[in-house]
Tab-separated table of C-alpha atoms and ligand atoms in Angstrom:
chain	number	residue	atom	x	y	z
A	15	MET	CA	-33.200	1.988	11.622
A	16	ARG	CA	-31.217	5.205	12.064
A	17	LEU	CA	-27.521	4.860	12.562
A	18	LEU	CA	-24.673	7.098	13.739
A	19	ILE	CA	-21.139	6.376	12.580
A	20	VAL	CA	-18.445	8.452	14.427
A	21	GLY	CA	-15.407	9.250	12.563
A	22	ASN	CA	-14.011	10.752	9.262
A	23	GLY	CA	-11.896	8.324	7.649
A	24	GLY	CA	-11.931	6.007	4.765
A	25	ARG	CA	-13.071	3.350	7.267
A	26	GLU	CA	-15.823	5.377	8.218
A	27	HIS	CA	-17.080	5.910	4.556
A	28	THR	CA	-16.657	2.068	4.048
A	29	LEU	CA	-18.905	1.329	7.105
A	30	ALA	CA	-21.440	3.856	5.945
A	31	TRP	CA	-21.264	2.326	2.416
A	32	SER	CA	-21.667	-1.260	3.741
A	33	LEU	CA	-24.362	-0.378	6.546
A	34	ALA	CA	-26.585	1.844	4.026
A	35	GLN	CA	-27.066	-1.210	1.872
A	36	SER	CA	-29.235	-2.777	4.433
A	37	PRO	CA	-33.068	-2.069	3.463
A	38	GLN	CA	-33.913	-1.515	7.052
A	39	VAL	CA	-31.550	1.283	7.239
A	40	GLU	CA	-33.315	4.624	6.755
A	41	ALA	CA	-30.649	7.104	7.681
A	42	VAL	CA	-27.017	7.192	8.427
A	43	ILE	CA	-25.510	10.176	10.065
A	44	CYS	CA	-21.782	10.710	10.173
A	45	THR	CA	-19.806	12.643	12.617
A	46	PRO	CA	-18.035	14.605	11.363
A	47	GLY	CA	-17.969	12.376	8.258
A	48	ASN	CA	-16.086	13.279	5.086
A	49	GLY	CA	-16.639	14.231	1.340
A	50	GLY	CA	-17.657	10.574	0.893
A	51	THR	CA	-20.177	10.083	3.275
A	52	ALA	CA	-21.772	13.408	2.462
A	53	GLY	CA	-22.440	12.028	-0.960
A	54	LEU	CA	-23.693	8.559	-0.323
A	55	GLU	CA	-27.317	7.752	-0.516
A	56	LYS	CA	-29.382	7.954	2.808
A	57	CYS	CA	-26.138	9.488	4.352
A	58	CYS	CA	-25.480	12.946	5.838
A	59	ASN	CA	-22.670	14.694	7.842
A	60	ARG	CA	-22.878	16.461	11.211
A	61	ALA	CA	-20.086	18.696	12.362
A	62	ILE	CA	-19.739	16.968	15.950
A	63	ALA	CA	-16.108	16.064	16.966
A	64	VAL	CA	-15.526	12.595	17.801
A	65	ASP	CA	-14.445	13.575	21.433
A	66	ASP	CA	-17.566	15.798	21.812
A	67	PHE	CA	-19.475	13.213	24.121
A	68	PRO	CA	-22.431	15.588	25.169
A	69	GLY	CA	-22.777	16.712	21.386
A	70	LEU	CA	-23.097	13.089	20.310
A	71	VAL	CA	-25.565	12.146	23.041
A	72	ASP	CA	-27.735	14.937	22.238
A	73	LEU	CA	-27.692	14.051	18.586
A	74	CYS	CA	-28.515	10.443	19.200
A	75	HIS	CA	-31.675	11.583	21.242
A	76	GLN	CA	-32.763	14.325	18.783
A	77	GLU	CA	-32.139	12.126	15.751
A	78	SER	CA	-33.651	9.014	17.625
A	79	VAL	CA	-30.212	6.923	16.627
A	80	ASP	CA	-30.858	3.200	17.141
A	81	LEU	CA	-27.206	2.258	16.800
A	82	VAL	CA	-23.950	3.925	17.071
A	83	VAL	CA	-20.838	2.658	15.330
A	84	VAL	CA	-17.606	3.877	16.704
A	85	GLY	CA	-14.926	4.045	14.008
A	86	PRO	CA	-11.698	5.548	15.540
A	87	GLU	CA	-9.656	4.508	18.673
A	88	VAL	CA	-9.424	7.802	20.428
A	89	PRO	CA	-13.282	8.144	21.367
A	90	LEU	CA	-13.139	4.434	22.500
A	91	VAL	CA	-10.236	4.827	24.582
A	92	LEU	CA	-11.867	7.973	26.128
A	93	GLY	CA	-14.998	5.930	26.998
A	94	LEU	CA	-17.614	7.062	24.501
A	95	THR	CA	-19.181	3.678	24.391
A	96	ASP	CA	-19.733	3.733	28.070
A	97	VAL	CA	-21.296	7.136	28.126
A	98	LEU	CA	-23.757	6.129	25.277
A	99	ARG	CA	-24.764	2.830	27.003
A	100	ASP	CA	-25.601	4.666	30.300
A	101	GLN	CA	-27.976	6.560	28.093
A	102	GLY	CA	-29.537	3.403	26.814
A	103	ILE	CA	-28.100	3.874	23.490
A	104	ALA	CA	-27.012	0.733	21.516
A	105	VAL	CA	-23.636	0.868	20.354
A	106	PHE	CA	-20.786	-1.098	18.469
A	107	GLY	CA	-17.458	-0.874	20.134
A	108	PRO	CA	-15.722	-2.046	23.350
A	109	SER	CA	-16.106	-0.298	26.679
A	110	GLN	CA	-13.283	1.872	27.757
A	111	ALA	CA	-12.064	-0.996	29.810
A	112	GLY	CA	-11.742	-3.255	26.707
A	113	ALA	CA	-10.385	-0.410	24.565
A	114	GLN	CA	-7.431	-0.280	27.008
A	115	ILE	CA	-6.115	-3.354	24.871
A	116	GLU	CA	-5.287	-0.480	22.169
A	117	GLY	CA	-5.019	2.580	24.492
A	118	SER	CA	-1.888	1.169	26.467
A	119	LYS	CA	0.630	-1.043	25.033
A	120	ALA	CA	2.025	-1.921	28.570
A	121	TRP	CA	-1.636	-3.053	29.583
A	122	ALA	CA	-1.797	-5.057	26.255
A	123	LYS	CA	1.481	-6.834	27.036
A	124	ASP	CA	0.290	-7.781	30.582
A	125	PHE	CA	-2.978	-8.972	29.063
A	126	MET	CA	-1.184	-11.135	26.694
A	127	ALA	CA	1.087	-12.593	29.240
A	128	ALA	CA	-1.797	-13.452	31.431
A	129	ALA	CA	-3.638	-14.937	28.498
A	130	GLY	CA	-0.578	-16.763	27.354
A	131	ILE	CA	-0.974	-15.211	23.896
A	132	PRO	CA	2.416	-15.447	21.887
A	133	THR	CA	4.064	-11.929	21.610
A	134	ALA	CA	7.628	-10.575	21.585
A	135	ARG	CA	9.428	-10.425	25.118
A	136	SER	CA	9.185	-7.025	26.418
A	137	ALA	CA	9.777	-5.002	29.505
A	138	THR	CA	8.223	-1.626	30.570
A	139	PHE	CA	9.992	1.701	31.701
A	140	THR	CA	9.220	5.088	32.930
A	141	GLU	CA	12.719	6.152	33.777
A	142	ALA	CA	15.290	6.980	31.067
A	143	SER	CA	18.342	5.548	32.687
A	144	THR	CA	16.783	1.993	33.223
A	145	ALA	CA	15.279	2.004	29.752
A	146	GLN	CA	18.836	2.982	28.098
A	147	ALA	CA	20.543	0.396	30.411
A	148	TYR	CA	18.172	-2.124	28.970
A	149	VAL	CA	18.672	-1.591	25.363
A	150	ARG	CA	22.375	-1.374	25.952
A	151	GLN	CA	22.198	-4.687	27.572
A	152	GLN	CA	19.708	-6.442	24.833
A	153	GLY	CA	21.432	-4.868	21.972
A	154	ALA	CA	19.841	-4.216	18.452
A	155	PRO	CA	17.613	-4.513	16.605
A	156	ILE	CA	15.097	-3.608	19.332
A	157	VAL	CA	11.394	-1.891	19.363
A	158	VAL	CA	10.833	1.203	21.285
A	159	LYS	CA	7.006	1.911	21.762
A	160	ALA	CA	5.172	4.723	23.525
A	161	ASP	CA	2.572	3.186	25.600
A	162	GLY	CA	-0.406	5.548	24.875
A	163	LEU	CA	-2.116	6.422	21.605
A	164	ALA	CA	0.369	8.262	19.293
A	165	ALA	CA	-1.420	8.265	15.853
A	166	GLY	CA	0.758	5.400	14.487
A	167	LYS	CA	3.918	7.407	15.190
A	168	GLY	CA	4.828	6.056	18.735
A	169	VAL	CA	6.930	3.059	17.496
A	170	THR	CA	10.573	2.938	16.446
A	171	VAL	CA	12.037	-0.335	15.139
A	172	ALA	CA	15.672	0.568	16.093
A	173	ALA	CA	18.600	-0.871	14.043
A	174	THR	CA	20.942	0.185	16.291
A	175	VAL	CA	21.510	0.986	19.999
A	176	ALA	CA	21.978	4.628	19.207
A	177	GLU	CA	18.759	4.754	17.467
A	178	ALA	CA	16.887	3.049	20.392
A	179	GLU	CA	18.619	5.505	22.870
A	180	ALA	CA	17.389	8.383	20.706
A	181	ALA	CA	13.672	6.998	20.643
A	182	ILE	CA	13.895	6.587	24.206
A	183	ALA	CA	15.035	10.303	24.981
A	184	ASP	CA	12.516	11.682	22.579
A	185	ALA	CA	9.452	9.901	24.121
A	186	LEU	CA	10.386	10.393	27.692
A	187	GLY	CA	11.241	13.808	26.666
A	188	GLY	CA	7.717	14.606	25.649
A	189	LYS	CA	7.643	13.916	21.938
A	190	PHE	CA	4.333	12.267	22.305
A	191	GLY	CA	3.013	13.899	25.221
A	192	THR	CA	1.662	11.846	28.113
A	193	ALA	CA	1.379	8.756	25.676
A	194	GLY	CA	5.244	8.621	25.629
A	195	GLN	CA	5.720	8.853	29.516
A	196	CYS	CA	5.851	5.037	29.771
A	197	LEU	CA	7.478	2.797	27.147
A	198	VAL	CA	7.423	-0.709	26.230
A	199	ILE	CA	10.719	-2.043	24.893
A	200	GLU	CA	10.517	-5.323	23.070
A	201	ASP	CA	12.372	-7.977	20.941
A	202	CYS	CA	12.173	-7.338	17.216
A	203	LEU	CA	10.348	-10.117	15.566
A	204	GLN	CA	11.117	-11.070	11.955
A	205	GLY	CA	8.500	-12.169	9.286
A	206	ALA	CA	5.578	-10.926	7.487
A	207	GLU	CA	2.615	-8.918	8.987
A	208	ALA	CA	-1.074	-9.646	8.631
A	209	SER	CA	-4.061	-8.187	10.302
A	210	VAL	CA	-6.995	-10.422	11.611
A	211	LEU	CA	-9.870	-8.353	12.606
A	212	ALA	CA	-12.507	-10.286	14.557
A	213	LEU	CA	-16.059	-9.664	15.538
A	214	CYS	CA	-16.765	-10.211	19.240
A	215	ASP	CA	-20.094	-10.140	21.203
A	216	GLY	CA	-18.602	-10.949	24.614
A	217	GLN	CA	-19.069	-14.659	24.280
A	218	THR	CA	-18.247	-15.637	20.826
A	219	ILE	CA	-15.348	-14.217	18.783
A	220	VAL	CA	-15.404	-14.596	14.813
A	221	PRO	CA	-12.227	-13.644	12.566
A	222	LEU	CA	-13.168	-11.752	9.234
A	223	VAL	CA	-10.987	-12.381	6.063
A	224	PRO	CA	-7.336	-11.800	6.988
A	225	ALA	CA	-5.794	-8.720	5.213
A	226	GLN	CA	-2.600	-7.279	4.469
A	227	ASP	CA	-1.591	-3.636	4.328
A	228	HIS	CA	1.351	-1.421	3.112
A	229	LYS	CA	2.470	1.131	6.024
A	230	ARG	CA	5.273	2.481	4.369
A	231	ILE	CA	5.105	5.398	2.031
A	232	GLY	CA	7.554	4.303	-0.661
A	233	GLU	CA	7.628	1.390	-3.099
A	234	GLY	CA	9.188	-1.687	-1.914
A	235	ASP	CA	8.024	-0.957	1.713
A	236	THR	CA	10.525	1.859	2.207
A	237	GLY	CA	10.646	5.263	3.991
A	238	SER	CA	8.453	6.637	6.660
A	239	ASN	CA	5.566	4.848	8.312
A	240	THR	CA	1.834	6.166	7.124
A	241	GLY	CA	-1.652	5.052	8.301
A	242	GLY	CA	-1.461	2.522	5.150
A	243	MET	CA	-1.140	3.212	1.601
A	244	GLY	CA	-2.997	0.037	0.329
A	245	ALA	CA	-4.257	-3.347	1.393
A	246	TYR	CA	-5.597	-6.601	0.070
A	247	ALA	CA	-7.734	-9.507	1.439
A	248	PRO	CA	-7.852	-12.390	1.822
A	249	ALA	CA	-4.113	-12.384	2.452
A	250	PRO	CA	-2.789	-15.703	1.044
A	251	LEU	CA	-0.054	-15.528	3.809
A	252	VAL	CA	-2.496	-16.522	6.331
A	253	THR	CA	-3.456	-19.962	5.310
A	254	PRO	CA	-6.332	-21.756	6.554
A	255	ALA	CA	-4.026	-23.691	8.987
A	256	ILE	CA	-2.505	-20.572	10.256
A	257	LEU	CA	-5.953	-18.787	10.831
A	258	GLN	CA	-6.900	-21.815	12.750
A	259	ARG	CA	-3.987	-21.332	14.996
A	260	ILE	CA	-4.646	-17.564	15.345
A	261	GLU	CA	-8.143	-18.653	16.574
A	262	THR	CA	-6.803	-20.934	19.073
A	263	GLU	CA	-3.609	-19.177	20.083
A	264	VAL	CA	-4.796	-15.602	20.074
A	265	LEU	CA	-8.401	-14.702	19.604
A	266	GLN	CA	-9.884	-17.456	22.162
A	267	PRO	CA	-7.437	-16.685	24.730
A	268	ALA	CA	-8.129	-13.016	24.354
A	269	LEU	CA	-11.714	-13.535	24.774
A	270	GLN	CA	-11.309	-15.603	27.750
A	271	GLU	CA	-8.874	-13.149	29.272
A	272	PHE	CA	-11.480	-10.307	28.787
A	273	GLN	CA	-14.078	-12.561	30.529
A	274	ARG	CA	-11.781	-13.273	33.212
A	275	ARG	CA	-11.146	-9.566	33.916
A	276	GLY	CA	-14.943	-9.014	33.769
A	277	ILE	CA	-14.660	-6.892	30.428
A	278	ASP	CA	-17.812	-7.495	28.143
A	279	TYR	CA	-16.002	-6.876	24.966
A	280	ARG	CA	-18.466	-6.157	22.008
A	281	GLY	CA	-16.977	-4.739	19.001
A	282	ILE	CA	-13.901	-5.416	16.817
A	283	LEU	CA	-11.025	-7.050	18.073
A	284	TYR	CA	-7.822	-6.502	15.756
A	285	ALA	CA	-4.762	-8.388	15.906
A	286	GLY	CA	-1.689	-7.116	14.395
A	287	LEU	CA	0.417	-10.339	13.824
A	288	MET	CA	3.924	-11.283	12.687
A	289	ILE	CA	4.123	-14.715	10.932
A	290	SER	CA	7.812	-15.797	10.770
A	291	PRO	CA	9.233	-17.950	7.796
A	292	ASP	CA	9.191	-20.961	10.012
A	293	GLY	CA	5.328	-20.397	10.948
A	294	ASN	CA	5.835	-18.808	14.242
A	295	LEU	CA	2.960	-16.482	15.373
A	296	GLY	CA	3.667	-13.181	17.528
A	297	VAL	CA	1.095	-10.551	18.263
A	298	ILE	CA	2.637	-7.096	17.453
A	299	GLU	CA	-0.374	-5.357	18.813
A	300	PHE	CA	-4.067	-5.266	19.308
A	301	ASN	CA	-6.535	-2.665	18.071
A	302	CYS	CA	-10.066	-2.073	19.477
A	303	ARG	CA	-11.627	-0.976	16.150
A	304	PHE	CA	-11.855	-1.497	12.548
A	305	GLY	CA	-8.423	-1.067	10.600
A	306	ASP	CA	-7.910	1.712	8.101
A	307	PRO	CA	-7.346	0.675	5.027
A	308	GLU	CA	-8.223	-3.052	6.032
A	309	THR	CA	-11.647	-2.235	6.255
A	310	GLN	CA	-11.752	-1.241	2.532
A	311	VAL	CA	-10.756	-4.611	1.364
A	312	VAL	CA	-12.593	-6.634	3.903
A	313	LEU	CA	-16.189	-5.269	3.885
A	314	PRO	CA	-16.510	-5.461	0.174
A	315	LEU	CA	-16.059	-9.338	0.415
A	316	LEU	CA	-18.652	-9.591	3.057
A	317	ASP	CA	-21.969	-11.243	1.924
A	318	THR	CA	-23.660	-11.463	5.397
A	319	PRO	CA	-24.930	-7.923	5.758
A	320	LEU	CA	-22.644	-5.791	8.120
A	321	LEU	CA	-25.807	-4.506	10.061
A	322	ASP	CA	-26.817	-8.022	10.971
A	323	LEU	CA	-23.198	-8.825	12.450
A	324	LEU	CA	-22.984	-5.630	14.297
A	325	LEU	CA	-26.429	-5.916	15.750
A	326	ALA	CA	-25.671	-9.550	16.786
A	327	CYS	CA	-22.558	-8.442	18.622
A	328	CYS	CA	-24.351	-5.696	20.314
A	329	GLU	CA	-27.003	-8.230	21.430
A	330	GLY	CA	-24.759	-11.152	22.426
A	331	ARG	CA	-26.044	-13.533	19.661
A	332	LEU	CA	-23.155	-13.657	17.399
A	333	ASP	CA	-23.152	-17.405	17.227
A	334	GLN	CA	-26.488	-17.340	15.499
A	335	VAL	CA	-25.580	-15.337	12.534
A	336	PRO	CA	-23.609	-17.332	9.638
A	337	LEU	CA	-20.803	-15.502	8.269
A	338	VAL	CA	-20.736	-15.634	4.612
A	339	TRP	CA	-18.179	-14.216	1.991
A	340	LYS	CA	-18.208	-13.364	-1.611
A	341	PRO	CA	-16.042	-15.207	-3.990
A	342	GLY	CA	-13.029	-13.282	-5.194
A	343	VAL	CA	-10.578	-10.899	-3.503
A	344	ALA	CA	-10.146	-7.138	-2.752
A	345	ALA	CA	-7.561	-4.729	-3.566
A	346	CYS	CA	-7.089	-0.983	-2.273
A	347	VAL	CA	-4.841	1.802	-3.299
A	348	VAL	CA	-4.528	4.940	-1.328
A	349	ALA	CA	-4.228	8.386	-3.107
A	350	ALA	CA	-2.231	10.630	-0.750
A	351	ALA	CA	-1.539	14.381	-0.648
A	352	GLY	CA	1.898	15.183	-1.954
A	353	GLY	CA	4.332	15.523	1.104
A	354	TYR	CA	2.300	13.068	3.321
A	355	PRO	CA	3.147	11.701	5.832
A	356	GLY	CA	5.004	15.025	6.420
A	357	SER	CA	3.304	18.362	5.940
A	358	TYR	CA	0.959	18.854	2.768
A	359	GLY	CA	-1.727	21.081	1.290
A	360	LYS	CA	-5.311	21.019	1.603
A	361	GLY	CA	-8.171	22.340	-0.274
A	362	HIS	CA	-7.272	20.913	-3.808
A	363	PRO	CA	-10.302	19.954	-5.992
A	364	ILE	CA	-10.264	16.223	-6.951
A	365	THR	CA	-11.766	15.430	-10.415
A	366	GLY	CA	-12.800	11.949	-11.997
A	367	LEU	CA	-14.399	10.477	-8.950
A	368	GLU	CA	-17.550	9.635	-10.926
A	369	SER	CA	-15.709	8.196	-13.830
A	370	ALA	CA	-13.742	5.925	-11.357
A	371	GLN	CA	-16.890	4.702	-10.009
A	372	ILE	CA	-18.340	3.928	-13.371
A	373	GLN	CA	-15.321	1.714	-13.869
A	374	GLY	CA	-16.647	-0.591	-11.235
A	375	ALA	CA	-14.429	0.563	-8.553
A	376	MET	CA	-15.365	1.779	-5.046
A	377	VAL	CA	-13.694	5.059	-4.407
A	378	PHE	CA	-13.762	5.464	-0.512
A	379	GLN	CA	-12.842	8.748	0.425
A	380	ALA	CA	-11.009	9.622	3.613
A	381	GLY	CA	-9.229	13.252	3.864
A	382	THR	CA	-11.931	15.066	1.766
A	383	GLN	CA	-14.541	17.390	2.310
A	384	THR	CA	-17.474	18.867	0.224
A	385	THR	CA	-17.494	22.593	-0.317
A	386	PRO	CA	-20.845	24.704	-0.315
A	387	THR	CA	-20.903	24.338	-4.215
A	388	GLY	CA	-20.816	20.599	-4.073
A	389	ALA	CA	-17.174	20.123	-5.130
A	390	VAL	CA	-15.115	17.565	-3.297
A	391	VAL	CA	-11.680	18.814	-2.221
A	392	THR	CA	-8.630	17.330	-0.409
A	393	ASP	CA	-8.660	17.745	3.502
A	394	GLY	CA	-6.183	15.121	4.691
A	395	GLY	CA	-2.988	13.295	4.017
A	396	ARG	CA	-4.698	10.175	2.929
A	397	VAL	CA	-7.260	11.381	0.505
A	398	LEU	CA	-8.882	8.336	-0.725
A	399	GLY	CA	-8.815	4.664	-1.330
A	400	VAL	CA	-9.793	3.054	-4.613
A	401	THR	CA	-10.874	-0.496	-4.082
A	402	ALA	CA	-11.736	-3.148	-6.732
A	403	VAL	CA	-13.197	-6.641	-6.173
A	404	GLY	CA	-11.989	-9.326	-8.726
A	405	ALA	CA	-11.361	-13.095	-9.252
A	406	ASP	CA	-7.914	-12.802	-8.478
A	407	PHE	CA	-5.348	-10.048	-7.485
A	408	ASP	CA	-3.974	-9.473	-10.885
A	409	ARG	CA	-7.650	-8.466	-11.936
A	410	ALA	CA	-8.374	-6.458	-8.738
A	411	PHE	CA	-5.259	-4.410	-8.917
A	412	ALA	CA	-5.430	-3.694	-12.479
A	413	ASP	CA	-9.085	-2.533	-11.971
A	414	ALA	CA	-8.255	-0.362	-9.036
A	415	TYR	CA	-5.068	1.303	-10.582
A	416	ALA	CA	-7.172	1.970	-13.833
A	417	ALA	CA	-9.857	3.608	-11.779
A	418	LEU	CA	-7.375	5.508	-9.722
A	419	ASP	CA	-5.687	6.659	-12.959
A	420	LEU	CA	-8.944	8.645	-13.815
A	421	ILE	CA	-8.493	10.656	-10.607
A	422	GLN	CA	-6.572	13.664	-10.287
A	423	PHE	CA	-5.880	16.335	-7.740
A	424	GLU	CA	-2.864	18.626	-7.268
A	425	GLY	CA	0.224	16.880	-5.700
A	426	MET	CA	-1.601	13.321	-5.850
A	427	TYR	CA	0.607	10.472	-4.915
A	428	CYS	CA	0.359	6.750	-4.642
A	429	ARG	CA	2.436	3.636	-4.587
A	430	ARG	CA	2.353	1.773	-7.854
A	431	ASP	CA	3.417	-1.755	-6.013
A	432	ILE	CA	0.562	-2.167	-3.627
A	433	GLY	CA	-0.066	-5.880	-3.403
A	434	TYR	CA	3.378	-6.857	-5.152
A	435	GLN	CA	3.426	-9.851	-2.884
A	436	VAL	CA	0.221	-11.304	-4.542
A	437	ARG	CA	0.455	-10.097	-8.123
A	438	SER	CA	2.241	-11.603	-10.943
B	19	LIG	N1	8.127	-6.559	17.999
B	19	LIG	C1	8.314	-5.921	16.670
B	19	LIG	N2	9.119	-6.510	15.898
B	19	LIG	C2	9.091	-6.049	14.572
B	19	LIG	N3	8.121	-4.990	14.121
B	19	LIG	C3	7.542	-4.342	14.924
B	19	LIG	C4	7.453	-4.862	16.292
B	19	LIG	N4	6.502	-4.058	16.978
B	19	LIG	C5	6.309	-3.195	15.972
B	19	LIG	N5	6.858	-3.485	14.775
B	19	LIG	C6	6.590	-2.772	13.598
B	19	LIG	O1	6.107	-1.358	13.800
B	19	LIG	C7	4.768	-0.979	13.449
B	19	LIG	C8	3.913	-0.238	14.325
B	19	LIG	O2	3.861	-0.917	15.608
B	19	LIG	P1	2.588	-1.233	16.377
B	19	LIG	O3	2.719	-2.047	17.630
B	19	LIG	O4	1.564	-1.799	15.449
B	19	LIG	O5	2.099	0.196	16.652
B	19	LIG	P2	1.039	1.198	16.188
B	19	LIG	O6	0.242	0.659	15.062
B	19	LIG	O7	0.344	1.906	17.533
B	19	LIG	O8	1.847	2.306	15.676
B	19	LIG	C9	4.351	-2.699	13.156
B	19	LIG	O9	3.310	-2.552	11.937
B	19	LIG	C10	5.427	-3.337	12.712
B	19	LIG	O10	5.748	-2.969	11.386
B	20	LIG	MG1	-0.087	-1.049	14.369
């Protein structure tokens, strides 16, 4: 089989690494890919942007691609899978109609209300005056969200009414472009967050092992939000009983609601959840794709070949493929460029990648590039994620940090406390 993976993050490197392990996979093309996918066995990169749909269709025909796996949300929300399916190309990822669950937070809230899925109470606004009046009436803390895709920057958890008012003015004033012309304002939920990624073939929905990530840049979960500074799985916070409830209260109702709306959802449905100390569940958001860095800790634990699962989703026979996990746990620590999530430099050579792999860790590259001379250099904010699998979290994190300590690049920053909740 010949595969195409669309995207260039740590998630896509992990997908390529996992899929290339299947013996029937002959080639994995990544568009545009990164330094990690360039160096992987059976893999190569092609410089085609994730939103260049004609370019991607041509590549699929030229390279006789048998299956496309779409990593990021932007091409999904823009309708890439519909374009590919119209061309008779098999693709893992929901249709544009299904991807609205991530593409519009207002749409997602309406979907959750219709499905009876537990989530924070909310209201939707397009006018500053009514939005401001609403937050003054509700009081703080309160959460202000841009409706559309804002690369993880569109949400303000406001501790004061003034902060919420400023967030409303910023968004409606154009800070997020058209993504912020509509706002969802919702109650602030308390508790701990977890991510449950589920495979869906339109008829069956199956959760993967739950994960937790660390979104803040600073130790102790402080400072600015980022794309994610590290993750671990399975998250003990999501006990078997809670996972069962997530299936019956969130995933199954979501599948039924998609069906009721005539949406044939084939891909990952990712539920971001808040679990309160007294065990209440609330969905914070849905994503329509694999999470990053959650993928880096979920896929290394998978025993069933990922390819078999993705093909089963595309072909509507997920109920026939048993999902088997490896024993143990996985830990991932992200190394970021100094200055991230603000401005940062690029093009710094990265050393120690091979020594880190020899230690038994998996180095999933994200913001990297290979130079014409074969050197790997930094090319983004989150540069790489070092993942280790172990019998317990102490072992896995010790191995991940030991491997990370062999890697160097100018300005490299990582949090030293990833997984503090599960380490002794
Ligand atoms: N209702 C809420 N209550 C408390 N925290 C929230 C709420 N909604 C969002 N958050 C916080 O903001 C983060 C980002 O919100 P989310 O809806 O996941 O948007 P996105 O991932 O698209 O930026 C969440 O991970 C969570 O930490
Ligand atoms: Mg989120």
